[in-house]
PDB file of C-alpha atoms in Angstrom:
ATOM      1  CA  UNK A 384      -6.543  -7.523  -8.606  1.00  0.00           C
ATOM      2  CA  UNK A 385      -7.603  -9.800  -5.753  1.00  0.00           C
ATOM      3  CA  UNK A 386      -7.592  -8.019  -2.438  1.00  0.00           C
ATOM      4  CA  UNK A 387      -6.321 -10.181   0.348  1.00  0.00           C
ATOM      5  CA  UNK A 388      -6.286  -7.448   2.967  1.00  0.00           C
ATOM      6  CA  UNK A 389      -3.388  -7.479   5.394  1.00  0.00           C
ATOM      7  CA  UNK A 390      -5.715  -7.753   8.382  1.00  0.00           C
ATOM      8  CA  UNK A 391      -3.125  -8.805  10.974  1.00  0.00           C
ATOM      9  CA  UNK A 392      -0.395  -6.745  12.581  1.00  0.00           C
ATOM     10  CA  UNK A 393       2.604  -7.351  14.786  1.00  0.00           C
ATOM     11  CA  UNK A 394       5.072  -4.958  16.347  1.00  0.00           C
ATOM     12  CA  UNK A 395       8.856  -5.104  16.464  1.00  0.00           C
ATOM     13  CA  UNK A 396      11.229  -2.357  17.585  1.00  0.00           C
ATOM     14  CA  UNK A 397       8.385   0.149  17.469  1.00  0.00           C
ATOM     15  CA  UNK A 398       7.342  -0.662  13.909  1.00  0.00           C
ATOM     16  CA  UNK A 399       3.927  -2.046  13.066  1.00  0.00           C
ATOM     17  CA  UNK A 400       4.024  -4.687  10.345  1.00  0.00           C
ATOM     18  CA  UNK A 401       0.846  -5.423   8.380  1.00  0.00           C
ATOM     19  CA  UNK A 402       0.618  -9.048   7.290  1.00  0.00           C
ATOM     20  CA  UNK A 403      -1.699 -11.918   6.416  1.00  0.00           C
ATOM     21  CA  UNK A 404      -1.592 -15.710   6.289  1.00  0.00           C
ATOM     22  CA  UNK A 405      -3.918 -17.837   4.141  1.00  0.00           C
ATOM     23  CA  UNK A 406      -4.059 -21.082   2.193  1.00  0.00           C
ATOM     24  CA  UNK A 407      -2.861 -24.521   3.254  1.00  0.00           C
ATOM     25  CA  UNK A 408       0.227 -26.615   2.732  1.00  0.00           C
ATOM     26  CA  UNK A 409       3.955 -25.914   3.153  1.00  0.00           C
ATOM     27  CA  UNK A 410       4.870 -22.387   4.224  1.00  0.00           C
ATOM     28  CA  UNK A 411       5.681 -19.840   1.546  1.00  0.00           C
ATOM     29  CA  UNK A 412       6.625 -16.199   2.054  1.00  0.00           C
ATOM     30  CA  UNK A 413       6.530 -13.404  -0.528  1.00  0.00           C
ATOM     31  CA  UNK A 414       8.802 -10.349  -0.310  1.00  0.00           C
ATOM     32  CA  UNK A 415       8.174  -7.122  -2.208  1.00  0.00           C
ATOM     33  CA  UNK A 416      10.669  -4.439  -3.166  1.00  0.00           C
ATOM     34  CA  UNK A 417      10.651  -0.683  -3.650  1.00  0.00           C
ATOM     35  CA  UNK A 418       8.579   1.378  -4.237  1.00  0.00           C
ATOM     36  CA  UNK A 419       6.146  -1.512  -4.177  1.00  0.00           C
ATOM     37  CA  UNK A 420       4.176  -3.390  -1.543  1.00  0.00           C
ATOM     38  CA  UNK A 421       2.416  -6.716  -1.117  1.00  0.00           C
ATOM     39  CA  UNK A 422      -0.127  -5.430  -3.674  1.00  0.00           C
ATOM     40  CA  UNK A 423       2.037  -6.722  -6.527  1.00  0.00           C
ATOM     41  CA  UNK A 424       1.972 -10.224  -5.066  1.00  0.00           C
ATOM     42  CA  UNK A 425      -1.731 -10.583  -4.270  1.00  0.00           C
ATOM     43  CA  UNK A 426      -2.987 -12.394  -7.395  1.00  0.00           C
ATOM     44  CA  UNK A 427       0.015 -14.731  -7.290  1.00  0.00           C
ATOM     45  CA  UNK A 428      -0.518 -15.310  -3.571  1.00  0.00           C
ATOM     46  CA  UNK A 429      -4.131 -16.290  -4.260  1.00  0.00           C
ATOM     47  CA  UNK A 430      -3.024 -18.853  -6.828  1.00  0.00           C
ATOM     48  CA  UNK A 431      -0.241 -20.242  -4.656  1.00  0.00           C
ATOM     49  CA  UNK A 432      -2.602 -20.557  -1.667  1.00  0.00           C
ATOM     50  CA  UNK A 433      -4.094 -23.632  -3.339  1.00  0.00           C
ATOM     51  CA  UNK A 434      -0.881 -25.483  -2.501  1.00  0.00           C
ATOM     52  CA  UNK A 435       0.900 -23.412   0.142  1.00  0.00           C
ATOM     53  CA  UNK A 436       0.256 -21.519   3.351  1.00  0.00           C
ATOM     54  CA  UNK A 437       1.133 -18.075   2.060  1.00  0.00           C
ATOM     55  CA  UNK A 438       2.589 -15.330   4.272  1.00  0.00           C
ATOM     56  CA  UNK A 439       2.110 -11.880   2.750  1.00  0.00           C
ATOM     57  CA  UNK A 440       3.424  -8.681   4.364  1.00  0.00           C
ATOM     58  CA  UNK A 441       4.451  -5.069   3.875  1.00  0.00           C
ATOM     59  CA  UNK A 442       7.876  -3.979   5.057  1.00  0.00           C
ATOM     60  CA  UNK A 443       7.886  -1.074   7.529  1.00  0.00           C
ATOM     61  CA  UNK A 444       7.936   2.150   5.543  1.00  0.00           C
ATOM     62  CA  UNK A 445       5.867   0.574   2.742  1.00  0.00           C
ATOM     63  CA  UNK A 446       2.249  -0.219   1.933  1.00  0.00           C
ATOM     64  CA  UNK A 447       0.057  -0.610   5.008  1.00  0.00           C
ATOM     65  CA  UNK A 448       2.881  -0.942   7.538  1.00  0.00           C
ATOM     66  CA  UNK A 449       3.972   1.965   9.739  1.00  0.00           C
ATOM     67  CA  UNK A 450       5.908   4.896   8.289  1.00  0.00           C
ATOM     68  CA  UNK A 451       7.277   6.676  11.345  1.00  0.00           C
ATOM     69  CA  UNK A 452       9.850   9.290  10.184  1.00  0.00           C
ATOM     70  CA  UNK A 453      12.142   8.430  13.105  1.00  0.00           C
ATOM     71  CA  UNK A 454      12.446   4.756  12.115  1.00  0.00           C
ATOM     72  CA  UNK A 455      15.212   3.442   9.894  1.00  0.00           C
ATOM     73  CA  UNK A 456      13.891   1.446   6.940  1.00  0.00           C
ATOM     74  CA  UNK A 457      17.198   0.438   5.364  1.00  0.00           C
ATOM     75  CA  UNK A 458      17.956  -2.998   3.989  1.00  0.00           C
ATOM     76  CA  UNK A 459      19.973  -3.932   7.053  1.00  0.00           C
ATOM     77  CA  UNK A 460      16.967  -3.415   9.293  1.00  0.00           C
ATOM     78  CA  UNK A 461      14.545  -5.103   6.905  1.00  0.00           C
ATOM     79  CA  UNK A 462      16.679  -8.255   6.727  1.00  0.00           C
ATOM     80  CA  UNK A 463      16.893  -8.489  10.513  1.00  0.00           C
ATOM     81  CA  UNK A 464      13.139  -8.040  10.666  1.00  0.00           C
ATOM     82  CA  UNK A 465      12.513 -10.779   8.107  1.00  0.00           C
ATOM     83  CA  UNK A 466      14.587 -13.258  10.113  1.00  0.00           C
ATOM     84  CA  UNK A 467      12.567 -12.251  13.184  1.00  0.00           C
ATOM     85  CA  UNK A 468       9.261 -12.654  11.329  1.00  0.00           C
ATOM     86  CA  UNK A 469      10.152 -16.209  10.336  1.00  0.00           C
ATOM     87  CA  UNK A 470      10.682 -17.009  14.010  1.00  0.00           C
ATOM     88  CA  UNK A 471       7.508 -15.154  15.018  1.00  0.00           C
ATOM     89  CA  UNK A 472       5.513 -17.115  12.447  1.00  0.00           C
ATOM     90  CA  UNK A 473       7.181 -20.388  13.460  1.00  0.00           C
ATOM     91  CA  UNK A 474       8.623 -20.996   9.987  1.00  0.00           C
ATOM     92  CA  UNK A 475      11.858 -22.976  10.065  1.00  0.00           C
ATOM     93  CA  UNK A 476      12.338 -23.527   6.321  1.00  0.00           C
ATOM     94  CA  UNK A 477       9.703 -21.722   4.248  1.00  0.00           C
ATOM     95  CA  UNK A 478       9.743 -21.391   0.502  1.00  0.00           C
ATOM     96  CA  UNK A 479      10.690 -17.777  -0.278  1.00  0.00           C
ATOM     97  CA  UNK A 480       9.889 -15.732  -3.385  1.00  0.00           C
ATOM     98  CA  UNK A 481      11.409 -12.251  -3.502  1.00  0.00           C
ATOM     99  CA  UNK A 482      11.378  -9.300  -5.909  1.00  0.00           C
ATOM    100  CA  UNK A 483      13.682  -6.267  -6.147  1.00  0.00           C
ATOM    101  CA  UNK A 484      14.848  -5.160  -2.657  1.00  0.00           C
ATOM    102  CA  UNK A 485      13.094  -8.205  -1.262  1.00  0.00           C
ATOM    103  CA  UNK A 486      15.909 -10.240  -2.770  1.00  0.00           C
ATOM    104  CA  UNK A 487      18.489  -8.358  -0.720  1.00  0.00           C
ATOM    105  CA  UNK A 488      16.353  -8.859   2.375  1.00  0.00           C
ATOM    106  CA  UNK A 489      16.058 -12.609   1.787  1.00  0.00           C
ATOM    107  CA  UNK A 490      19.747 -13.018   0.936  1.00  0.00           C
ATOM    108  CA  UNK A 491      20.939 -11.049   3.967  1.00  0.00           C
ATOM    109  CA  UNK A 492      18.545 -12.862   6.313  1.00  0.00           C
ATOM    110  CA  UNK A 493      19.924 -16.173   5.005  1.00  0.00           C
ATOM    111  CA  UNK A 494      23.617 -15.246   5.112  1.00  0.00           C
ATOM    112  CA  UNK A 495      23.792 -12.933   8.145  1.00  0.00           C
ATOM    113  CA  UNK A 496      20.846 -13.755  10.412  1.00  0.00           C
ATOM    114  CA  UNK A 497      20.534 -17.522  10.395  1.00  0.00           C
ATOM    115  CA  UNK A 498      17.411 -17.921   8.236  1.00  0.00           C
ATOM    116  CA  UNK A 499      17.118 -21.114   6.176  1.00  0.00           C
ATOM    117  CA  UNK A 500      14.746 -21.790   3.301  1.00  0.00           C
ATOM    118  CA  UNK A 501      13.149 -24.792   1.621  1.00  0.00           C
ATOM    119  CA  UNK A 502      13.724 -22.972  -1.673  1.00  0.00           C
ATOM    120  CA  UNK A 503      14.490 -19.476  -2.911  1.00  0.00           C
ATOM    121  CA  UNK A 504      13.161 -17.705  -6.013  1.00  0.00           C
ATOM    122  CA  UNK A 505      14.753 -14.350  -6.880  1.00  0.00           C
ATOM    123  CA  UNK A 506      12.908 -12.119  -9.354  1.00  0.00           C
ATOM    124  CA  UNK A 507      14.665  -9.045 -10.817  1.00  0.00           C
ATOM    125  CA  UNK A 508      16.428  -8.608  -7.499  1.00  0.00           C
ATOM    126  CA  UNK A 509      18.820  -6.033  -6.113  1.00  0.00           C
ATOM    127  CA  UNK A 510      21.855  -8.191  -5.391  1.00  0.00           C
ATOM    128  CA  UNK A 511      24.932  -6.977  -7.277  1.00  0.00           C
ATOM    129  CA  UNK A 512      26.558  -3.605  -7.651  1.00  0.00           C
ATOM    130  CA  UNK A 513      26.078  -1.245  -9.313  1.00  0.00           C
ATOM    131  CA  UNK A 514      22.499  -0.442  -8.414  1.00  0.00           C
ATOM    132  CA  UNK A 515      20.635   2.768  -7.759  1.00  0.00           C
ATOM    133  CA  UNK A 516      19.760   5.316 -10.431  1.00  0.00           C
ATOM    134  CA  UNK A 517      20.625   9.011 -10.876  1.00  0.00           C
ATOM    135  CA  UNK A 518      17.225   9.636  -9.269  1.00  0.00           C
ATOM    136  CA  UNK A 519      18.459   7.825  -6.152  1.00  0.00           C
ATOM    137  CA  UNK A 520      21.495  10.069  -5.981  1.00  0.00           C
ATOM    138  CA  UNK A 521      19.297  13.141  -6.377  1.00  0.00           C
ATOM    139  CA  UNK A 522      17.036  11.999  -3.535  1.00  0.00           C
ATOM    140  CA  UNK A 523      19.975  11.270  -1.208  1.00  0.00           C
ATOM    141  CA  UNK A 524      21.259  14.793  -1.742  1.00  0.00           C
ATOM    142  CA  UNK A 525      17.891  16.580  -1.526  1.00  0.00           C
ATOM    143  CA  UNK A 526      15.490  14.337   0.429  1.00  0.00           C
ATOM    144  CA  UNK A 527      14.457  17.152   2.777  1.00  0.00           C
ATOM    145  CA  UNK A 528      13.598  19.449  -0.123  1.00  0.00           C
ATOM    146  CA  UNK A 529      11.730  16.779  -2.094  1.00  0.00           C
ATOM    147  CA  UNK A 530       9.637  15.918   0.949  1.00  0.00           C
ATOM    148  CA  UNK A 531       8.266  19.474   0.757  1.00  0.00           C
ATOM    149  CA  UNK A 532       7.177  19.304  -2.898  1.00  0.00           C
ATOM    150  CA  UNK A 533       3.552  20.315  -3.528  1.00  0.00           C
ATOM    151  CA  UNK A 534       1.483  17.109  -3.386  1.00  0.00           C
ATOM    152  CA  UNK A 535       0.432  17.185  -7.076  1.00  0.00           C
ATOM    153  CA  UNK A 536       4.072  17.586  -8.157  1.00  0.00           C
ATOM    154  CA  UNK A 537       5.124  14.753  -5.862  1.00  0.00           C
ATOM    155  CA  UNK A 538       2.362  12.503  -7.184  1.00  0.00           C
ATOM    156  CA  UNK A 539       3.440  13.214 -10.739  1.00  0.00           C
ATOM    157  CA  UNK A 540       7.037  12.321  -9.891  1.00  0.00           C
ATOM    158  CA  UNK A 541       6.019   9.032  -8.247  1.00  0.00           C
ATOM    159  CA  UNK A 542       3.741   8.121 -11.136  1.00  0.00           C
ATOM    160  CA  UNK A 543       6.503   8.757 -13.662  1.00  0.00           C
ATOM    161  CA  UNK A 544       8.968   6.781 -11.565  1.00  0.00           C
ATOM    162  CA  UNK A 545       6.658   3.779 -11.315  1.00  0.00           C
ATOM    163  CA  UNK A 546       5.770   3.882 -15.014  1.00  0.00           C
ATOM    164  CA  UNK A 547       9.485   3.667 -15.791  1.00  0.00           C
ATOM    165  CA  UNK A 548       9.657   0.197 -14.207  1.00  0.00           C
ATOM    166  CA  UNK A 549       7.240  -1.293 -16.733  1.00  0.00           C
ATOM    167  CA  UNK A 550       8.129  -2.374 -20.245  1.00  0.00           C
ATOM    168  CA  UNK A 551       4.522  -2.575 -21.441  1.00  0.00           C
ATOM    169  CA  UNK A 552       2.812   0.183 -19.444  1.00  0.00           C
ATOM    170  CA  UNK A 553       0.918   0.311 -16.142  1.00  0.00           C
ATOM    171  CA  UNK A 554      -2.882   0.428 -16.135  1.00  0.00           C
ATOM    172  CA  UNK A 555      -4.691   3.170 -14.251  1.00  0.00           C
ATOM    173  CA  UNK A 556      -6.017   0.936 -11.456  1.00  0.00           C
ATOM    174  CA  UNK A 557      -2.616  -0.629 -10.789  1.00  0.00           C
ATOM    175  CA  UNK A 558      -0.901   2.745 -10.942  1.00  0.00           C
ATOM    176  CA  UNK A 559      -3.305   4.215  -8.394  1.00  0.00           C
ATOM    177  CA  UNK A 560      -2.824   1.252  -6.034  1.00  0.00           C
ATOM    178  CA  UNK A 561       0.967   1.518  -6.250  1.00  0.00           C
ATOM    179  CA  UNK A 562       1.076   5.310  -5.863  1.00  0.00           C
ATOM    180  CA  UNK A 563      -1.526   5.713  -3.098  1.00  0.00           C
ATOM    181  CA  UNK A 564       0.661   4.526  -0.170  1.00  0.00           C
ATOM    182  CA  UNK A 565       3.172   7.261  -1.052  1.00  0.00           C
ATOM    183  CA  UNK A 566       0.665  10.123  -0.913  1.00  0.00           C
ATOM    184  CA  UNK A 567      -0.325  12.408   1.935  1.00  0.00           C
ATOM    185  CA  UNK A 568       2.130  13.891   4.390  1.00  0.00           C
ATOM    186  CA  UNK A 569       3.145  10.510   5.818  1.00  0.00           C
ATOM    187  CA  UNK A 570       3.447   8.726   2.503  1.00  0.00           C
ATOM    188  CA  UNK A 571       5.336  11.511   0.756  1.00  0.00           C
ATOM    189  CA  UNK A 572       8.028  11.648   3.428  1.00  0.00           C
ATOM    190  CA  UNK A 573       8.268   7.848   3.503  1.00  0.00           C
ATOM    191  CA  UNK A 574       8.823   7.670  -0.255  1.00  0.00           C
ATOM    192  CA  UNK A 575      11.946   9.843  -0.201  1.00  0.00           C
ATOM    193  CA  UNK A 576      13.180   8.460   3.113  1.00  0.00           C
ATOM    194  CA  UNK A 577      13.391   4.852   1.913  1.00  0.00           C
ATOM    195  CA  UNK A 578      15.322   5.902  -1.194  1.00  0.00           C
ATOM    196  CA  UNK A 579      17.672   8.122   0.821  1.00  0.00           C
ATOM    197  CA  UNK A 580      18.515   5.141   3.062  1.00  0.00           C
ATOM    198  CA  UNK A 581      19.357   2.844   0.139  1.00  0.00           C
ATOM    199  CA  UNK A 582      23.056   1.957   0.104  1.00  0.00           C
ATOM    200  CA  UNK A 583      25.152  -0.515  -1.889  1.00  0.00           C
ATOM    201  CA  UNK A 584      26.983  -1.518   1.275  1.00  0.00           C
ATOM    202  CA  UNK A 585      24.028  -3.755   2.154  1.00  0.00           C
ATOM    203  CA  UNK A 586      24.716  -5.934  -0.878  1.00  0.00           C
ATOM    204  CA  UNK A 587      28.496  -5.484  -0.670  1.00  0.00           C
ATOM    205  CA  UNK A 588      28.414  -7.159   2.745  1.00  0.00           C
ATOM    206  CA  UNK A 589      27.055 -10.424   1.316  1.00  0.00           C
ATOM    207  CA  UNK A 590      27.833 -10.425  -2.403  1.00  0.00           C
ATOM    208  CA  UNK A 591      30.906 -12.651  -2.115  1.00  0.00           C
ATOM    209  CA  UNK A 592      28.921 -15.244  -0.119  1.00  0.00           C
ATOM    210  CA  UNK A 593      26.112 -15.998  -2.574  1.00  0.00           C
ATOM    211  CA  UNK A 594      27.840 -19.229  -3.529  1.00  0.00           C
ATOM    212  CA  UNK A 595      27.302 -20.470   0.054  1.00  0.00           C
ATOM    213  CA  UNK A 596      23.538 -20.722  -0.478  1.00  0.00           C
ATOM    214  CA  UNK A 597      22.781 -24.419  -0.916  1.00  0.00           C
ATOM    215  CA  UNK A 598      18.980 -24.307  -1.029  1.00  0.00           C
ATOM    216  CA  UNK A 599      17.305 -24.914  -4.416  1.00  0.00           C
ATOM    217  CA  UNK A 600      17.393 -21.479  -6.063  1.00  0.00           C
ATOM    218  CA  UNK A 601      15.718 -20.069  -9.163  1.00  0.00           C
ATOM    219  CA  UNK A 602      16.530 -16.691 -10.714  1.00  0.00           C
ATOM    220  CA  UNK A 603      13.756 -15.125 -12.834  1.00  0.00           C
ATOM    221  CA  UNK A 604      14.280 -11.921 -14.826  1.00  0.00           C
ATOM    222  CA  UNK A 605      12.415  -9.665 -17.219  1.00  0.00           C
ATOM    223  CA  UNK A 606      14.418  -9.524 -20.443  1.00  0.00           C
ATOM    224  CA  UNK A 607      13.642  -5.815 -20.845  1.00  0.00           C
ATOM    225  CA  UNK A 608      14.246  -4.690 -17.246  1.00  0.00           C
ATOM    226  CA  UNK A 609      15.390  -1.060 -17.551  1.00  0.00           C
ATOM    227  CA  UNK A 610      16.028  -0.714 -13.806  1.00  0.00           C
ATOM    228  CA  UNK A 611      18.234  -3.771 -13.276  1.00  0.00           C
ATOM    229  CA  UNK A 612      19.423  -4.978 -16.687  1.00  0.00           C
ATOM    230  CA  UNK A 613      19.254  -8.660 -17.524  1.00  0.00           C
ATOM    231  CA  UNK A 614      23.059  -8.998 -17.413  1.00  0.00           C
ATOM    232  CA  UNK A 615      22.637  -8.894 -13.621  1.00  0.00           C
ATOM    233  CA  UNK A 616      20.661 -12.130 -13.891  1.00  0.00           C
ATOM    234  CA  UNK A 617      23.549 -13.867 -15.634  1.00  0.00           C
ATOM    235  CA  UNK A 618      26.107 -12.415 -13.215  1.00  0.00           C
ATOM    236  CA  UNK A 619      23.994 -13.524 -10.268  1.00  0.00           C
ATOM    237  CA  UNK A 620      23.776 -17.051 -11.652  1.00  0.00           C
ATOM    238  CA  UNK A 621      27.569 -17.097 -11.965  1.00  0.00           C
ATOM    239  CA  UNK A 622      27.788 -16.068  -8.313  1.00  0.00           C
ATOM    240  CA  UNK A 623      25.286 -18.796  -7.344  1.00  0.00           C
ATOM    241  CA  UNK A 624      26.449 -21.893  -9.251  1.00  0.00           C
ATOM    242  CA  UNK A 625      23.595 -24.033  -7.887  1.00  0.00           C
ATOM    243  CA  UNK A 626      20.925 -21.628  -9.168  1.00  0.00           C
ATOM    244  CA  UNK A 627      18.923 -22.032 -12.369  1.00  0.00           C
ATOM    245  CA  UNK A 628      17.798 -19.112 -14.519  1.00  0.00           C
ATOM    246  CA  UNK A 629      14.632 -18.224 -16.440  1.00  0.00           C
ATOM    247  CA  UNK A 630      14.306 -15.107 -18.622  1.00  0.00           C
ATOM    248  CA  UNK A 631      10.812 -13.753 -19.324  1.00  0.00           C
ATOM    249  CA  UNK A 632      10.661 -12.036 -22.704  1.00  0.00           C
ATOM    250  CA  UNK A 633       8.846  -8.739 -23.308  1.00  0.00           C
ATOM    251  CA  UNK A 634       8.823  -7.903 -19.601  1.00  0.00           C
ATOM    252  CA  UNK A 635      10.527  -5.207 -17.579  1.00  0.00           C
ATOM    253  CA  UNK A 636      11.201  -4.770 -13.885  1.00  0.00           C
ATOM    254  CA  UNK A 637       7.473  -4.859 -13.160  1.00  0.00           C
ATOM    255  CA  UNK A 638       7.236  -8.377 -14.535  1.00  0.00           C
ATOM    256  CA  UNK A 639       4.167  -8.955 -12.309  1.00  0.00           C
ATOM    257  CA  UNK A 640       2.212  -6.526 -14.507  1.00  0.00           C
ATOM    258  CA  UNK A 641       4.099  -6.855 -17.784  1.00  0.00           C
ATOM    259  CA  UNK A 642       3.801 -10.640 -18.052  1.00  0.00           C
ATOM    260  CA  UNK A 643       1.532 -11.942 -15.269  1.00  0.00           C
ATOM    261  CA  UNK A 644       0.588 -15.179 -17.023  1.00  0.00           C
ATOM    262  CA  UNK A 645       4.183 -16.069 -17.845  1.00  0.00           C
ATOM    263  CA  UNK A 646       5.344 -15.160 -14.352  1.00  0.00           C
ATOM    264  CA  UNK A 647       2.561 -17.252 -12.830  1.00  0.00           C
ATOM    265  CA  UNK A 648       3.573 -20.181 -15.055  1.00  0.00           C
ATOM    266  CA  UNK A 649       7.223 -19.767 -14.052  1.00  0.00           C
ATOM    267  CA  UNK A 650       6.312 -19.711 -10.360  1.00  0.00           C
ATOM    268  CA  UNK A 651       4.023 -22.719 -10.742  1.00  0.00           C
ATOM    269  CA  UNK A 652       6.740 -24.752 -12.462  1.00  0.00           C
ATOM    270  CA  UNK A 653       9.297 -23.751  -9.855  1.00  0.00           C
ATOM    271  CA  UNK A 654       7.164 -24.351  -6.772  1.00  0.00           C
ATOM    272  CA  UNK A 655       5.974 -27.705  -8.110  1.00  0.00           C
ATOM    273  CA  UNK A 656       9.580 -28.782  -8.615  1.00  0.00           C
ATOM    274  CA  UNK A 657      10.615 -27.977  -5.034  1.00  0.00           C
ATOM    275  CA  UNK A 658       7.433 -28.718  -3.070  1.00  0.00           C
TER     276      UNK A 658
END
């Protein structure tokens, strides 16, 4: 994968956020989810940089950003931070593309924190209850114990968890890049902490307001998403009557890796239509 390093940092409320800006044209921001990072977006960011000024970043608790155990990393905090970042970067109405938890962050920033977008693209996003797996419930109940797992056991658990998001399988290089931020003493604790702080209340607070979003909106979903089934895509479109929907066949939750060419084509068509 291309490696646009996140060479810049900024600090907010004690957290250090790793980020990068490159390309030229209208502003576009990419939001990752969990347990991912900006790594998933890098090849798409490179392609989009031909037509947009791309802003790529890791949420605190993820990737190359800080993972202080005393810092909350819940979706309420992340959405406040995203609204702040848009101000810090001087972006009044950027184009926004969000995956997984990043969708919640973008939606909450828009509906609760005054952010406005030129367009919004939501890809296999966490937006409607129910969400969260039995694994999430296990982590909430035993986060302290799981943090103390022997490192090889922890790595095996994270690898299996990540593999479960793909419909077609994750290659070794991608798997290593996605697992590595969650290893070591800091990474292991951060992995269980961000799951333990996940809570449906963060979507409950905005779910009945999705119809208020009047920006051009596109929903994109992997037809074989085992984490957030495709019926959520149809329900989300019903909640957002102005939104259009595209289903990508033979792709799971990790649509970036399962169907990169088709996702790139979908993003190209969408961004060209709203640019």
